Amino acid sequence: MNYFPDEVVEHVFDFITSHKDRNSVSLVCKSWYKIERYSRQRVFIGNCYSITPQRLIARFPGLKSLTLKGKPHFADFNLVPHDWGGFVDPWIKALAKSRIGLEELRLKRMVVSDDSLELLSKSFPNFKSLVLVSCEGFTTDGVAAIAANCRFLRELDLQENEVEDHRGHWLSCFPESCTSLVSLNFACLKGEINLASLERLVARSPNLKSLRLNRVVPLDTLQKLLMRAPQLVDLGIGSYVDDPSSEVFSKLKAVIQLCNSIRSLSGFLEVAPCCMSAIYPICENLTFLNLSYAPGLQGNDLTKLVQHCRKLQRLWILDCIGDKGLGVVASTCKELQELRVFPSDPFDAGNAAVTEEGLVLISAGCPKLNSLLYFCHQMTNAALITVAKNCTNFIRFRLCILDPVKADPVTNQPLDEGFGAIVRSNKSLKRLSLSGLLTDQVFLYIGMYAKRLEMLSIAFAGDSNKGMLYVLNGCKKLRKLEIRDCPFGDVALLEDMGKYETMRSLWMSSCEVTLGACKTLAKKMPSLNVEIINESEQLEFSLDDRLLVDKMYLYRTLVGHRKDKPEYVLLL
Amino acid sequence: MSSENGKRLLETDAGGLNFEATELTLGLPGEPRVTSDGGAKLGSKRGFSETVDLKLGDNNREVKLGHSLQEAAKSPVSKTQVVGWPPVRGFAKRGKKSCKYVKVAVDGAPYLRKVDLEIYNSYQQLLTSLEDMFSCFTIRNYLNEKKIDQVNGIEYMPTYEDKDGDWMLVGDVPWQMFVESCKRLRLMKSSEAVGLGLTTGPKYSSTN
């Protein structure tokens, strides 16, 4: 390769697209590093505090697409206080000042302001795609700026964000000249929008493939939109309520039959079960069905619908489908790869919606299953062992038993053996979440068998430091470890400090880690930021080193302490 | 879930695991959590976690409880939850939702609409939204600023039916009180409203 001119090498690099591979390529030699950095267009930064925007811009002048992640995962569950960080503003400001021709920005768990969105919309003439997932801090005014100023916008995808809804006019801000939309998702917005504007927008967007509506878009508008866009591939329905005998409903039934490109269906934020039959004709072709935001559908309705979905590859559903309903899924959806079962009412155990039985049925009926997120009221070792026998392709296995320390109800044993079987038989496992009553034994198994594991989430588990040590020593590919309420302490934390440089981050809350240990770690490892989140009222940081720390978050970084930390965070 | 007093510590034999190695104990109420060195816990104030109804079971079992559950176990039994558990994002939006849909009628319109009052925070937001919904009408702002629609020149007064069945002018009571008591909305033609003496502006300002 040394004898090829740079252009040839660069051309070869064009075929190397995964971030991991491009990162590896850049490490081979100086020449490849140089060629790679000039030709790199897409960059993924898993922790926005691991690097600065200035260094990003300096290294990759050809940057077109940036993905940034901010807060730690447990922020999703209210464990990270407000204003902790993850601000996108400095990134957008720096990029705007530079000559970077940004076209795509994807953010997850970041704080985004209206000002940032406005600056973004005005700074990059070729901006095409904005994807915001689990972000907060902005209002519909910011969204309006994007709509108004991004002349070639293709994608505006808002997923599960906390957006303050000011007025419904953001949608009307798309100029008449904007005809480039391919994907529009505003399902997470709560407020009214101008329906006539929406219809006109869809009518002038011939490339529109993905449209996800919010709950205020009524069924009659849906019918009109589908008339304009029968080419849709991905549809998120807002409100789906009407009288089945109405004329509008008949029109809807007719137009749905024309939408034979729809492969992905979601929403039903408001739904009348009697109207679901109109959907059946497109179920045949569905590969993704997400009914996890449709509490208006009962188990029977779900089962009847699923029976039509023979080609389903991904199913997200509420647990009211029940074990029986999962049995129907198992016998119908032979192509199923991913299943997510969410709790509809986690605190009412009287209505035990799904149990280990449903999971066993799925494992037996769906040979291609490789990704699972399952909230249930109970689990047994026997069931997990059966699942492990049936399924050996799991990449993601996340099990959440709603009672945090529940044992196997049949044998009263911890679930160590069950999870042990899962990791032993699924050699490709990359992500694992544990729950139920668990001792150090389960971690011994994980350290022994989960050799490809990259992300592990632990809660209310283990007996001693040994548990955490098994994992740190055994899981060579571990990148993210998040632990809450486990008896792991200083000994485990400090045993192999270099390990954390090979990982993106470690979160430990309500464990047995002392302030002194955190200080030691921070002192010995300058390449790590060790953050202590202290929410108690006393903000004195000259405290006893023996004090137990409530929340610790550490991550590797190339740029030292961050400058934007709130008062309650102590950076060691 | 059975309502057990979370303070019970039960024994077990669990196949050879060394339970003496455990560092966790259930403390008595009022005692701070300590390490073996005697240090107290940093940042132990917990805003939300109170008691959780632990299904500890009837049989003998020693339960290792994390901090949150220990804190929870100290208070009298009531049905609340541990912070951040279950780990499901946006669960509140998925599960049984609280929403308040009321019918909206507009004098002269052929059909009614429904709005969820829970998604608004103020009268201003509600009225703006209604204007969007019935885009050919304009609604008389409760601050008595007239917005005359260019085409029709018709003004409407927002009124609502409360729990007692009385028709009230929108804007007199605090927003939350309105949300709770409103059963349905009616946008009444101003000309009609004048005759009923509903022209005096309401007491609550747009900042509510």
Short mmCIF file of N, CA and C in Angstrom, two decimals, chain A residues 95-184:
data_model
loop_
_atom_site.label_atom_id
_atom_site.label_comp_id
_atom_site.label_asym_id
_atom_site.label_seq_id
_atom_site.Cartn_x
_atom_site.Cartn_y
_atom_site.Cartn_z
N LEU A 95 -18.56 25.20 15.27
CA LEU A 95 -18.73 24.75 13.90
C LEU A 95 -19.15 25.91 13.00
N ALA A 96 -20.01 26.78 13.55
CA ALA A 96 -20.50 27.92 12.76
C ALA A 96 -19.35 28.86 12.40
N LYS A 97 -18.39 29.00 13.33
CA LYS A 97 -17.25 29.90 13.09
C LYS A 97 -16.30 29.32 12.07
N SER A 98 -16.30 28.03 11.96
CA SER A 98 -15.31 27.36 11.11
C SER A 98 -15.80 27.30 9.67
N ARG A 99 -15.02 26.57 8.85
CA ARG A 99 -15.45 26.46 7.45
C ARG A 99 -16.11 25.12 7.17
N ILE A 100 -16.46 24.45 8.23
CA ILE A 100 -17.08 23.13 8.08
C ILE A 100 -18.44 23.28 7.41
N GLY A 101 -18.67 22.46 6.40
CA GLY A 101 -19.95 22.48 5.71
C GLY A 101 -20.88 21.43 6.28
N LEU A 102 -21.34 21.69 7.50
CA LEU A 102 -22.13 20.66 8.20
C LEU A 102 -23.43 20.38 7.47
N GLU A 103 -23.72 19.10 7.31
CA GLU A 103 -24.98 18.73 6.65
C GLU A 103 -25.90 17.93 7.56
N GLU A 104 -25.30 17.27 8.53
CA GLU A 104 -26.14 16.43 9.37
C GLU A 104 -25.69 16.51 10.82
N LEU A 105 -26.65 16.63 11.73
CA LEU A 105 -26.34 16.67 13.15
C LEU A 105 -27.29 15.74 13.90
N ARG A 106 -26.72 14.79 14.63
CA ARG A 106 -27.53 13.84 15.38
C ARG A 106 -27.11 13.94 16.84
N LEU A 107 -28.08 14.22 17.70
CA LEU A 107 -27.78 14.42 19.12
C LEU A 107 -28.61 13.48 19.97
N LYS A 108 -27.97 12.99 21.03
CA LYS A 108 -28.72 12.15 21.97
C LYS A 108 -28.42 12.61 23.39
N ARG A 109 -29.45 12.79 24.17
CA ARG A 109 -29.33 13.22 25.56
C ARG A 109 -28.49 14.48 25.71
N MET A 110 -28.81 15.45 24.89
CA MET A 110 -28.10 16.72 25.01
C MET A 110 -29.08 17.84 25.29
N VAL A 111 -28.51 18.94 25.81
CA VAL A 111 -29.33 20.11 26.07
C VAL A 111 -29.16 21.05 24.88
N VAL A 112 -30.30 21.34 24.27
CA VAL A 112 -30.30 22.12 23.03
C VAL A 112 -31.14 23.36 23.27
N SER A 113 -30.62 24.52 22.91
CA SER A 113 -31.42 25.74 23.13
C SER A 113 -31.98 26.24 21.81
N ASP A 114 -32.98 27.10 21.90
CA ASP A 114 -33.55 27.69 20.69
C ASP A 114 -32.49 28.48 19.94
N ASP A 115 -31.64 29.17 20.70
CA ASP A 115 -30.58 29.95 20.07
C ASP A 115 -29.65 29.06 19.26
N SER A 116 -29.31 27.91 19.84
CA SER A 116 -28.45 26.97 19.12
C SER A 116 -29.10 26.54 17.82
N LEU A 117 -30.38 26.24 17.89
CA LEU A 117 -31.08 25.77 16.70
C LEU A 117 -31.13 26.86 15.65
N GLU A 118 -31.32 28.09 16.11
CA GLU A 118 -31.38 29.19 15.14
C GLU A 118 -30.01 29.38 14.49
N LEU A 119 -28.95 29.35 15.32
CA LEU A 119 -27.60 29.49 14.78
C LEU A 119 -27.30 28.37 13.79
N LEU A 120 -27.70 27.18 14.16
CA LEU A 120 -27.50 26.03 13.28
C LEU A 120 -28.19 26.25 11.94
N SER A 121 -29.42 26.73 12.02
CA SER A 121 -30.22 26.87 10.80
C SER A 121 -29.66 27.94 9.86
N LYS A 122 -28.90 28.89 10.43
CA LYS A 122 -28.43 30.01 9.61
C LYS A 122 -26.98 29.86 9.18
N SER A 123 -26.26 28.89 9.75
CA SER A 123 -24.82 28.83 9.52
C SER A 123 -24.38 27.85 8.45
N PHE A 124 -25.24 26.94 8.07
CA PHE A 124 -24.80 25.89 7.16
C PHE A 124 -25.76 25.77 5.98
N PRO A 125 -25.40 26.37 4.86
CA PRO A 125 -26.34 26.43 3.74
C PRO A 125 -26.77 25.08 3.20
N ASN A 126 -25.92 24.05 3.42
CA ASN A 126 -26.28 22.74 2.89
C ASN A 126 -26.86 21.81 3.93
N PHE A 127 -27.30 22.39 5.03
CA PHE A 127 -27.75 21.54 6.12
C PHE A 127 -28.94 20.70 5.69
N LYS A 128 -28.86 19.38 5.97
CA LYS A 128 -29.90 18.51 5.45
C LYS A 128 -30.66 17.72 6.50
N SER A 129 -29.99 17.43 7.63
CA SER A 129 -30.61 16.46 8.50
C SER A 129 -30.38 16.76 9.97
N LEU A 130 -31.46 16.87 10.72
CA LEU A 130 -31.38 17.08 12.17
C LEU A 130 -32.14 15.98 12.88
N VAL A 131 -31.43 15.24 13.72
CA VAL A 131 -32.06 14.17 14.48
C VAL A 131 -31.78 14.43 15.95
N LEU A 132 -32.85 14.61 16.73
CA LEU A 132 -32.70 14.87 18.16
C LEU A 132 -33.39 13.76 18.93
N VAL A 133 -32.63 13.07 19.75
CA VAL A 133 -33.19 11.95 20.52
C VAL A 133 -33.01 12.24 22.00
N SER A 134 -34.09 12.18 22.75
CA SER A 134 -34.04 12.38 24.20
C SER A 134 -33.32 13.66 24.59
N CYS A 135 -33.53 14.71 23.84
CA CYS A 135 -32.92 15.99 24.17
C CYS A 135 -33.93 16.88 24.88
N GLU A 136 -33.45 18.04 25.36
CA GLU A 136 -34.35 18.94 26.05
C GLU A 136 -33.77 20.35 25.95
N GLY A 137 -34.56 21.32 26.42
CA GLY A 137 -34.06 22.68 26.50
C GLY A 137 -34.52 23.59 25.38
N PHE A 138 -35.26 23.04 24.44
CA PHE A 138 -35.70 23.90 23.34
C PHE A 138 -37.22 23.94 23.25
N THR A 139 -37.69 24.86 22.45
CA THR A 139 -39.14 25.01 22.27
C THR A 139 -39.45 24.89 20.78
N THR A 140 -40.70 25.00 20.47
CA THR A 140 -41.10 24.92 19.06
C THR A 140 -40.58 26.13 18.27
N ASP A 141 -40.14 27.17 18.98
CA ASP A 141 -39.53 28.31 18.27
C ASP A 141 -38.24 27.88 17.59
N GLY A 142 -37.46 27.06 18.29
CA GLY A 142 -36.23 26.55 17.70
C GLY A 142 -36.52 25.68 16.48
N VAL A 143 -37.53 24.86 16.62
CA VAL A 143 -37.93 23.99 15.50
C VAL A 143 -38.37 24.85 14.32
N ALA A 144 -39.07 25.94 14.63
CA ALA A 144 -39.52 26.84 13.57
C ALA A 144 -38.33 27.42 12.81
N ALA A 145 -37.26 27.75 13.53
CA ALA A 145 -36.08 28.31 12.86
C ALA A 145 -35.50 27.31 11.88
N ILE A 146 -35.44 26.07 12.27
CA ILE A 146 -34.93 25.02 11.37
C ILE A 146 -35.81 24.93 10.14
N ALA A 147 -37.11 24.92 10.37
CA ALA A 147 -38.05 24.81 9.25
C ALA A 147 -37.90 25.98 8.30
N ALA A 148 -37.74 27.16 8.87
CA ALA A 148 -37.74 28.37 8.05
C ALA A 148 -36.45 28.54 7.26
N ASN A 149 -35.32 28.18 7.87
CA ASN A 149 -34.04 28.59 7.28
C ASN A 149 -33.26 27.52 6.54
N CYS A 150 -33.56 26.27 6.78
CA CYS A 150 -32.78 25.20 6.14
C CYS A 150 -33.41 24.86 4.81
N ARG A 151 -32.86 25.47 3.77
CA ARG A 151 -33.53 25.42 2.46
C ARG A 151 -33.56 24.03 1.85
N PHE A 152 -32.58 23.22 2.22
CA PHE A 152 -32.54 21.90 1.60
C PHE A 152 -32.79 20.80 2.61
N LEU A 153 -33.58 21.11 3.61
CA LEU A 153 -33.80 20.16 4.68
C LEU A 153 -34.43 18.88 4.17
N ARG A 154 -33.80 17.76 4.54
CA ARG A 154 -34.36 16.46 4.16
C ARG A 154 -34.98 15.76 5.35
N GLU A 155 -34.35 15.96 6.50
CA GLU A 155 -34.79 15.16 7.63
C GLU A 155 -34.92 16.02 8.89
N LEU A 156 -36.08 15.98 9.50
CA LEU A 156 -36.30 16.59 10.80
C LEU A 156 -36.95 15.52 11.68
N ASP A 157 -36.13 14.97 12.57
CA ASP A 157 -36.56 13.78 13.31
C ASP A 157 -36.44 14.07 14.80
N LEU A 158 -37.58 14.24 15.46
CA LEU A 158 -37.60 14.54 16.88
C LEU A 158 -38.12 13.32 17.63
N GLN A 159 -37.24 12.67 18.38
CA GLN A 159 -37.65 11.44 19.07
C GLN A 159 -37.59 11.62 20.58
N GLU A 160 -38.72 11.53 21.20
CA GLU A 160 -38.78 11.51 22.66
C GLU A 160 -38.08 12.68 23.32
N ASN A 161 -38.22 13.87 22.76
CA ASN A 161 -37.60 15.05 23.37
C ASN A 161 -38.59 15.75 24.28
N GLU A 162 -38.03 16.53 25.22
CA GLU A 162 -38.87 17.36 26.06
C GLU A 162 -38.90 18.74 25.42
N VAL A 163 -39.96 19.03 24.72
CA VAL A 163 -40.03 20.28 23.97
C VAL A 163 -41.15 21.13 24.51
N GLU A 164 -40.82 22.37 24.84
CA GLU A 164 -41.86 23.27 25.29
C GLU A 164 -42.61 23.76 24.06
N ASP A 165 -43.89 23.56 24.09
CA ASP A 165 -44.68 23.88 22.90
C ASP A 165 -45.27 25.28 23.04
N HIS A 166 -44.77 26.21 22.23
CA HIS A 166 -45.25 27.59 22.36
C HIS A 166 -46.50 27.83 21.53
N ARG A 167 -46.33 27.68 20.24
CA ARG A 167 -47.49 27.87 19.39
C ARG A 167 -47.44 26.80 18.33
N GLY A 168 -48.49 26.64 17.59
CA GLY A 168 -48.52 25.60 16.58
C GLY A 168 -47.99 26.03 15.24
N HIS A 169 -47.27 27.17 15.20
CA HIS A 169 -46.94 27.70 13.88
C HIS A 169 -45.62 27.23 13.29
N TRP A 170 -44.89 26.41 13.99
CA TRP A 170 -43.57 26.02 13.47
C TRP A 170 -43.70 25.34 12.12
N LEU A 171 -44.76 24.56 11.99
CA LEU A 171 -44.93 23.82 10.74
C LEU A 171 -45.19 24.77 9.58
N SER A 172 -45.86 25.86 9.87
CA SER A 172 -46.14 26.83 8.82
C SER A 172 -44.89 27.58 8.40
N CYS A 173 -43.79 27.39 9.12
CA CYS A 173 -42.55 28.09 8.78
C CYS A 173 -41.78 27.44 7.65
N PHE A 174 -42.14 26.25 7.27
CA PHE A 174 -41.51 25.66 6.08
C PHE A 174 -41.94 26.51 4.88
N PRO A 175 -40.98 27.09 4.17
CA PRO A 175 -41.40 27.93 3.05
C PRO A 175 -42.02 27.10 1.92
N GLU A 176 -42.77 27.76 1.08
CA GLU A 176 -43.41 27.07 -0.04
C GLU A 176 -42.36 26.43 -0.95
N SER A 177 -41.15 27.02 -0.92
CA SER A 177 -40.08 26.50 -1.78
C SER A 177 -39.44 25.23 -1.23
N CYS A 178 -39.80 24.85 -0.02
CA CYS A 178 -39.20 23.66 0.56
C CYS A 178 -39.93 22.42 0.06
N THR A 179 -39.25 21.66 -0.77
CA THR A 179 -39.88 20.47 -1.33
C THR A 179 -38.99 19.25 -1.16
N SER A 180 -37.99 19.39 -0.30
CA SER A 180 -36.98 18.33 -0.24
C SER A 180 -37.17 17.33 0.89
N LEU A 181 -38.21 17.49 1.69
CA LEU A 181 -38.36 16.63 2.86
C LEU A 181 -38.47 15.14 2.51
N VAL A 182 -37.68 14.37 3.24
CA VAL A 182 -37.75 12.92 3.10
C VAL A 182 -38.32 12.32 4.39
N SER A 183 -37.98 12.97 5.51
CA SER A 183 -38.40 12.40 6.78
C SER A 183 -38.83 13.51 7.74
N LEU A 184 -40.02 13.37 8.30
CA LEU A 184 -40.52 14.35 9.26
C LEU A 184 -41.16 13.60 10.43
#
